[in-house]
Coordinates of C-alpha atoms in Angstrom, one line a residue:
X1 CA -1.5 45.6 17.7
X2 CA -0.6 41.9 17.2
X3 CA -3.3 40.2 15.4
X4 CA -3.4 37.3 17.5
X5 CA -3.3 39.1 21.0
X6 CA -6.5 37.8 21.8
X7 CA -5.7 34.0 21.5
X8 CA -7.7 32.0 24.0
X9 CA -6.4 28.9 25.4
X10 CA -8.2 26.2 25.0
X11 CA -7.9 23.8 28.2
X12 CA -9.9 20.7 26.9
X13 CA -8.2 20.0 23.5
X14 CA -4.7 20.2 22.7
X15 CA -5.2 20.8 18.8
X16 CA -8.1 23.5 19.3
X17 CA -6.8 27.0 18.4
X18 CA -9.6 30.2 20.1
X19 CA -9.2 33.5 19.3
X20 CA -11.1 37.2 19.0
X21 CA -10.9 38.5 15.6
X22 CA -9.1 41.8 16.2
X23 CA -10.6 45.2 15.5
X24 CA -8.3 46.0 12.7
X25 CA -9.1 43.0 10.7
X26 CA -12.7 44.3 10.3
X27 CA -14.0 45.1 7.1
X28 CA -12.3 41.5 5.3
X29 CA -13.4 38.9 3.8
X30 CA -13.7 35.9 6.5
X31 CA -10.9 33.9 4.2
X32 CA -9.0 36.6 4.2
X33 CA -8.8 37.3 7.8
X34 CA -8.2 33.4 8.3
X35 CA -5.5 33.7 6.4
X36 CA -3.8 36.5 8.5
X37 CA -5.1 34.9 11.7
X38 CA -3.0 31.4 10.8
X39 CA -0.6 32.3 8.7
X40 CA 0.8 28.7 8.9
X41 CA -2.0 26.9 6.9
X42 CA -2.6 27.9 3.6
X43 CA -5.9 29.8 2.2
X44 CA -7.2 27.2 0.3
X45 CA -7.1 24.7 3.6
X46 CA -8.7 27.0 5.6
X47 CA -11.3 27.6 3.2
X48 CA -11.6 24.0 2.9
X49 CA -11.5 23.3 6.9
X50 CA -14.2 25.9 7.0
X51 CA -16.9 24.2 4.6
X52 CA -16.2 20.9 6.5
X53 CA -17.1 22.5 10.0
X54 CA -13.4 22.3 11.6
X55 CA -13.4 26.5 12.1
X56 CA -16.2 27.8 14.1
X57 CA -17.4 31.6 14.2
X58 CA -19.3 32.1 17.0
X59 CA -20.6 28.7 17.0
X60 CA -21.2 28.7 13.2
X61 CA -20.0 28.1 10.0
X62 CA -20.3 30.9 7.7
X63 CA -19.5 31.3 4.4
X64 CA -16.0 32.4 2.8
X65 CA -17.1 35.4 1.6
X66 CA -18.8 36.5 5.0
X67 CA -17.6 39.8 6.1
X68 CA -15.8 39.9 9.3
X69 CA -16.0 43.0 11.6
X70 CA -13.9 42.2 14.6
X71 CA -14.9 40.4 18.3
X72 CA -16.2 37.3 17.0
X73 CA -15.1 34.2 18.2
X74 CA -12.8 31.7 16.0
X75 CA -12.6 28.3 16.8
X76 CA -9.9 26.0 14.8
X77 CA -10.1 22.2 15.6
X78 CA -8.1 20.7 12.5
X79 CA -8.6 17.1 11.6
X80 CA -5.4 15.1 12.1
X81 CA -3.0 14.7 9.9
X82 CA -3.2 11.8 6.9
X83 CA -0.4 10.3 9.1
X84 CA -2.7 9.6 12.1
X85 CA -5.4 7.2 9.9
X86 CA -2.1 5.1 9.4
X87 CA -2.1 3.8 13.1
X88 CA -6.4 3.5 13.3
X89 CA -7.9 -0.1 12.8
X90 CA -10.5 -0.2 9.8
X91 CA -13.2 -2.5 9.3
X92 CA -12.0 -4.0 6.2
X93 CA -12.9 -7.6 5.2
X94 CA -9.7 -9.7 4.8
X95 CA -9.7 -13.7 3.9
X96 CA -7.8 -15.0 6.6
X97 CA -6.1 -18.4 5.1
X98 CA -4.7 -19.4 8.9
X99 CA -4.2 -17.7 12.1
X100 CA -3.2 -18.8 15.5
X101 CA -1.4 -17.2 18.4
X102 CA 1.0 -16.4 16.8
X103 CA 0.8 -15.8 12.8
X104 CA -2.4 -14.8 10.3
X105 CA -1.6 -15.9 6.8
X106 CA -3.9 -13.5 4.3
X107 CA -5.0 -13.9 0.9
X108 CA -4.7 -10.5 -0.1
X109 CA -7.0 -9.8 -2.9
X110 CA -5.5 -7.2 -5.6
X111 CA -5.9 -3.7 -5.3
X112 CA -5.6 -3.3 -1.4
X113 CA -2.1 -1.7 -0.1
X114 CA -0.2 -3.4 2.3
X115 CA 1.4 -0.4 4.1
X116 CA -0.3 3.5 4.0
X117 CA 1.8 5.9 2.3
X118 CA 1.6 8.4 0.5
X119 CA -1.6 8.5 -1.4
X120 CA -3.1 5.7 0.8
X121 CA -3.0 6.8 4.4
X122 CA -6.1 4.6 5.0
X123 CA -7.6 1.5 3.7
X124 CA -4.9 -0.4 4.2
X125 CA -4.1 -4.2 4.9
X126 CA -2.4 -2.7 8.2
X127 CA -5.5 -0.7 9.1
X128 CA -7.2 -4.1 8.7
X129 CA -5.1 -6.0 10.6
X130 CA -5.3 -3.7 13.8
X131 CA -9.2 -3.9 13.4
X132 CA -8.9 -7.9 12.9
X133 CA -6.3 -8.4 15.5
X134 CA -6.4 -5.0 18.0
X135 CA -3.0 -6.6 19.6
X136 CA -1.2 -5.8 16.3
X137 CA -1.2 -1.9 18.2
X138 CA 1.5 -3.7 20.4
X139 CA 3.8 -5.0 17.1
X140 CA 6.0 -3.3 14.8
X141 CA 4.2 -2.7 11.3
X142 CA 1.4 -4.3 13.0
X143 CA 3.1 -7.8 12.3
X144 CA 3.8 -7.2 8.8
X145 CA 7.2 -8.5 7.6
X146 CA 6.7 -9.2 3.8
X147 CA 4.6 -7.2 1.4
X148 CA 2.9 -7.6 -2.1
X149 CA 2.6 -4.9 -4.5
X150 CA -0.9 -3.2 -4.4
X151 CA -2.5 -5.3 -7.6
X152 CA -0.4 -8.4 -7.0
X153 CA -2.7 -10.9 -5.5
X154 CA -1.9 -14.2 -3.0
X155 CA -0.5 -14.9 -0.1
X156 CA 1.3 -12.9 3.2
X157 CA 2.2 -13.7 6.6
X158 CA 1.7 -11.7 9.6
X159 CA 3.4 -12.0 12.9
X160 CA 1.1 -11.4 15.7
X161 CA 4.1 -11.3 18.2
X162 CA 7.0 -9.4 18.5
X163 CA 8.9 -12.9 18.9
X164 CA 7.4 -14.5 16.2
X165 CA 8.3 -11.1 13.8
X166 CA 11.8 -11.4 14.7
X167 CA 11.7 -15.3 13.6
X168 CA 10.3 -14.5 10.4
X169 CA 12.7 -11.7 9.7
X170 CA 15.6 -14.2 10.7
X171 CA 14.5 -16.8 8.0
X172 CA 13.1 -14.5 5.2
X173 CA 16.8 -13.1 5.4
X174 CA 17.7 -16.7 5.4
X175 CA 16.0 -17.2 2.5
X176 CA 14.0 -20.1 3.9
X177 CA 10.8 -18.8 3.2
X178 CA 9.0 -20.2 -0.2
X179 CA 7.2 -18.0 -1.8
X180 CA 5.6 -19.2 -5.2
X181 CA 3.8 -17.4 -8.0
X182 CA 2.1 -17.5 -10.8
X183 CA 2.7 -15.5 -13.7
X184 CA 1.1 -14.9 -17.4
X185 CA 4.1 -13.1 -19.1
X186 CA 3.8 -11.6 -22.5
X187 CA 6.0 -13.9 -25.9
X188 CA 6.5 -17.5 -26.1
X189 CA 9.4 -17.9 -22.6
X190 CA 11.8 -20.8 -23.3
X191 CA 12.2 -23.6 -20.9
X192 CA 12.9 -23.4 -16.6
X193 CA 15.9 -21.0 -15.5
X194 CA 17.1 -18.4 -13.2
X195 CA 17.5 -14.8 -13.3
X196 CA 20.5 -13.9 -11.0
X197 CA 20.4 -9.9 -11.5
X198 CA 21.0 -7.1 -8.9
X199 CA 17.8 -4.7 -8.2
X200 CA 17.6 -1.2 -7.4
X201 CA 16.2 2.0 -8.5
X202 CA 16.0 2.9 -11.9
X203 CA 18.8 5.9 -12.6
X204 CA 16.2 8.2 -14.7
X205 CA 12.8 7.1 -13.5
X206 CA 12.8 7.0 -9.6
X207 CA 9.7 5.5 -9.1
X208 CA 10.5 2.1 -10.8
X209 CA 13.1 -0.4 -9.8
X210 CA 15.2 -1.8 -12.7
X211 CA 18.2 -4.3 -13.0
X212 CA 21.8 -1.7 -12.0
X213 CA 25.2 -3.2 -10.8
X214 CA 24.4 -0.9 -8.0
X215 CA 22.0 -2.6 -6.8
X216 CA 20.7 -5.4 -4.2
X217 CA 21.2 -9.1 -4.5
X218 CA 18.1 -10.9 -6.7
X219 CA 17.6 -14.2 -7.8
X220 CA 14.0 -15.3 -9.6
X221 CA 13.8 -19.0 -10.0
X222 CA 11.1 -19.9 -13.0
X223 CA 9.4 -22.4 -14.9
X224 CA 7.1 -22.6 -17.5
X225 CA 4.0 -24.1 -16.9
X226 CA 1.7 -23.7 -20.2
X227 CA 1.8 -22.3 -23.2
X228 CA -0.6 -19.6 -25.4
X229 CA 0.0 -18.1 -28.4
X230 CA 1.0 -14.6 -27.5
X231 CA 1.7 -15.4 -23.4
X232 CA 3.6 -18.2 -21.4
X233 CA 2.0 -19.1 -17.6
X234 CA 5.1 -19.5 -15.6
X235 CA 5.4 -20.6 -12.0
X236 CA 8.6 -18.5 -10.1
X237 CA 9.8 -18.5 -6.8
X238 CA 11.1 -15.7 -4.9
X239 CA 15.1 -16.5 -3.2
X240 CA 15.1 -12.8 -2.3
X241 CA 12.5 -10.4 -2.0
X242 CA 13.2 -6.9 -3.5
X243 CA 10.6 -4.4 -5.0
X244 CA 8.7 -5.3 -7.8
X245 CA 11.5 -8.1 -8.3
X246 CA 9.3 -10.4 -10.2
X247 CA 8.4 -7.7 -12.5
X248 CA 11.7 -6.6 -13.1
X249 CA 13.2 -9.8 -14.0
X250 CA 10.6 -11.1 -16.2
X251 CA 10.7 -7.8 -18.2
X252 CA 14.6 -7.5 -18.2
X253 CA 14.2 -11.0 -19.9
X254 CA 11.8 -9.1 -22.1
X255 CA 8.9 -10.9 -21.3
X256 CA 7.5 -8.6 -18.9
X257 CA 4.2 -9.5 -17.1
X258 CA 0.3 -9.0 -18.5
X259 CA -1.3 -6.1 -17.6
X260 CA 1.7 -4.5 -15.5
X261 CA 1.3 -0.8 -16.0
X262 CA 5.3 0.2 -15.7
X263 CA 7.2 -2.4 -16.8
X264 CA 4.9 -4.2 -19.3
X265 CA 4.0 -3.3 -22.9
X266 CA 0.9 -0.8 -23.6
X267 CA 0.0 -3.2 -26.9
X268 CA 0.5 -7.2 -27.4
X269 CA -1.4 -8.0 -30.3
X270 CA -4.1 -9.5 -28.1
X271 CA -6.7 -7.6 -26.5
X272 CA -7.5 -9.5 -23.5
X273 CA -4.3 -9.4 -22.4
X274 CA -4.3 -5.5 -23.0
X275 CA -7.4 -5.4 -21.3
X276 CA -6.2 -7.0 -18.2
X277 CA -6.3 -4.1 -15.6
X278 CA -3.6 -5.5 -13.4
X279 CA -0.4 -7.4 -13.5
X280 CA -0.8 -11.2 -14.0
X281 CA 0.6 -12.0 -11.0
X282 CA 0.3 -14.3 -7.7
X283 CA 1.2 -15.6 -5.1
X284 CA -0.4 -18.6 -4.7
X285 CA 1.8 -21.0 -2.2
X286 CA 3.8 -20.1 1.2
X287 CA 6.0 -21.9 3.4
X288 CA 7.9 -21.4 6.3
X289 CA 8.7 -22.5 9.6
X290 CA 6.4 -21.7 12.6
X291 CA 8.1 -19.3 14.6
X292 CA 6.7 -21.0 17.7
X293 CA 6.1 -24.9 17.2
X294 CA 9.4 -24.8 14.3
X295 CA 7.3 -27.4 12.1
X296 CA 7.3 -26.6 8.5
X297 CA 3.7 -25.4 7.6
X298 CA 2.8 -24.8 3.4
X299 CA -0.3 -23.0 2.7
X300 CA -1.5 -22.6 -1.3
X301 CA -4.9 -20.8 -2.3
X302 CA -6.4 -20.9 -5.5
X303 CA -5.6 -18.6 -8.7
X304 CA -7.9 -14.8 -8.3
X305 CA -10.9 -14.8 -9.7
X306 CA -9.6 -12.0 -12.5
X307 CA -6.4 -14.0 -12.9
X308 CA -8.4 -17.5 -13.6
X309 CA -10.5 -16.0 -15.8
X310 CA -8.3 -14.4 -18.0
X311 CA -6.9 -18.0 -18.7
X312 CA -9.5 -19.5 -19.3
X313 CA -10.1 -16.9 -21.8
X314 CA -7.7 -17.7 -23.6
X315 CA -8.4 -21.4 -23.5
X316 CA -11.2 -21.6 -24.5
X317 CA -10.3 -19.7 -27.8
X318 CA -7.8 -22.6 -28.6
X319 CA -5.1 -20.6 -27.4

């Protein structure tokens, strides 16, 4: 007898599974008969979706361990997958810096992820957006057209329209946009220049981006702007926009940023800046052309919190 000859549609919900336990499958364990029953999920998800109330038995929710001894009633309502809570607004508290019709600029505090992903499916800066702005639903990416890196810090623009996204592609591939940072990088970095090197995966390590031939235009304009004795603040500004491009160039320099956890150094020889749990890095002015009135609009925000008082750490040990 097929186990599952007894499946009852369910008319109300399309993800709802019903079925009888067969007579055969008497006798088991109730995780074990799950597990023959829906082959497709694994044990240790059913077991889970059991404890967490998504399979009923007759009504209830028994233990694992329960013995099964055929007729009862199974009931399967999985949760959605992690996918889903990508696309569902979150009330999530977000600095908005300016917003009109037509753009929201966003200080984005470190630690929050711009897009979900794996590993971060919710608690986004897109799932805040769609709660902030519901007609974000209607825009690609929910507006976004430029990211920071989850503990890099500053400024971002958001399109609220799906004209005003297309502008802001068409001049961040123009390179019109400004984008300024500010940077604490480890060693004593000599004078202004410009690092001019391609960007694209590492060949050994996939899941950092390193200087390669192969790889995409990138050009870091940089300038110092004070001194310590172990660290240099420098200001650099973005031509291009490539992952982790900052990073990258500062450490292929070999002066890579304070507190970056892949491309910086695990000791300097000064513990605030190992202590710093975070790169030193953001992004503190933005400018660009209104996709809508074409004026030139700059927006800065002051240093983070962590950032500013890191440096003034260090100043005010005459460093």
């Amino acid at each position: 007898m097929n186990e599952r000859a007894d499946y009852i549609p369910a008319d109300d919900d399309d993800s709802l599974e019903a079925l009888t336990i067969p007579a055969e499958l008497g006798g088991l364990r109730l995780d074990q008969a799950l597990a023959r029953l829906f082959p497709q999920h694994s044990r240790s998800r059913l077991q889970s979706w059991l404890k967490e109330g998504f399979i009923r038995i007759d009504g209830g929710s028994p233990g694992v361990r329960s013995k099964v001894w055929g007729g009862e009633c199974v009931e399967l309502d999985p949760p959605p997958p992690p996918e889903v809570a990508a696309e569902l607004p979150e009330d999530i508290p977000l600095q908005v810096v300016f917003e009109d019709e037509h753009l929201i600029v966003i200080d984005k505090p470190a630690g929050l992820v711009v897009h979900p992903g794996s590993g971060n499916w919710s608690g986004t800066l897109l799932n805040a957006l769609l709660h902030h702005a519901p007609v974000l639903a209607g825009v690609p990416r929910a507006g976004i057209v430029h990211r920071l890196d989850k503990d890099t810090s500053g400024l971002l623009v958001v399109a609220k329209t799906l004209a005003a996204q297309t502008e802001l592609v068409r001049q961040l591939q123009a390179r019109t946009v400004k984008r300024h940072y500010w940077a604490l990088v480890h060693g004593g970095l000599e004078g202004n220049g410009v690092v001019d090197a391609p960007i694209g995966r590492h060949p050994s390590q996939r899941t950092r981006m390193a200087v390669v031939g192969s790889g995409r235009a990138a050009l870091t304009r940089y300038a110092v702007v004070e001194r310590f004795a172990r660290c240099t603040l420098v200001e650099c500004r973005l031509e291009t926009g490539r992952t982790h491009q900052i990073r990258v160039h500062m450490a292929h320099l070999g002066h890579a940023l304070a507190g970056d956890p892949v491309y910086g150094r695990a000791r300097s020889g000064d513990a605030r800046l190992d202590a710093f749990p975070r790169q030193a890095l953001h992004a503190f002015q933005l400018g660009l052309r209104h996709p809508h009135s074409g004026q030139d609009r700059v927006w800065q925000v002051p240093m983070a919190a962590d950032f500013a008082a890191l440096l003034d750490d260090l100043r005010g040990r005459g460093q």
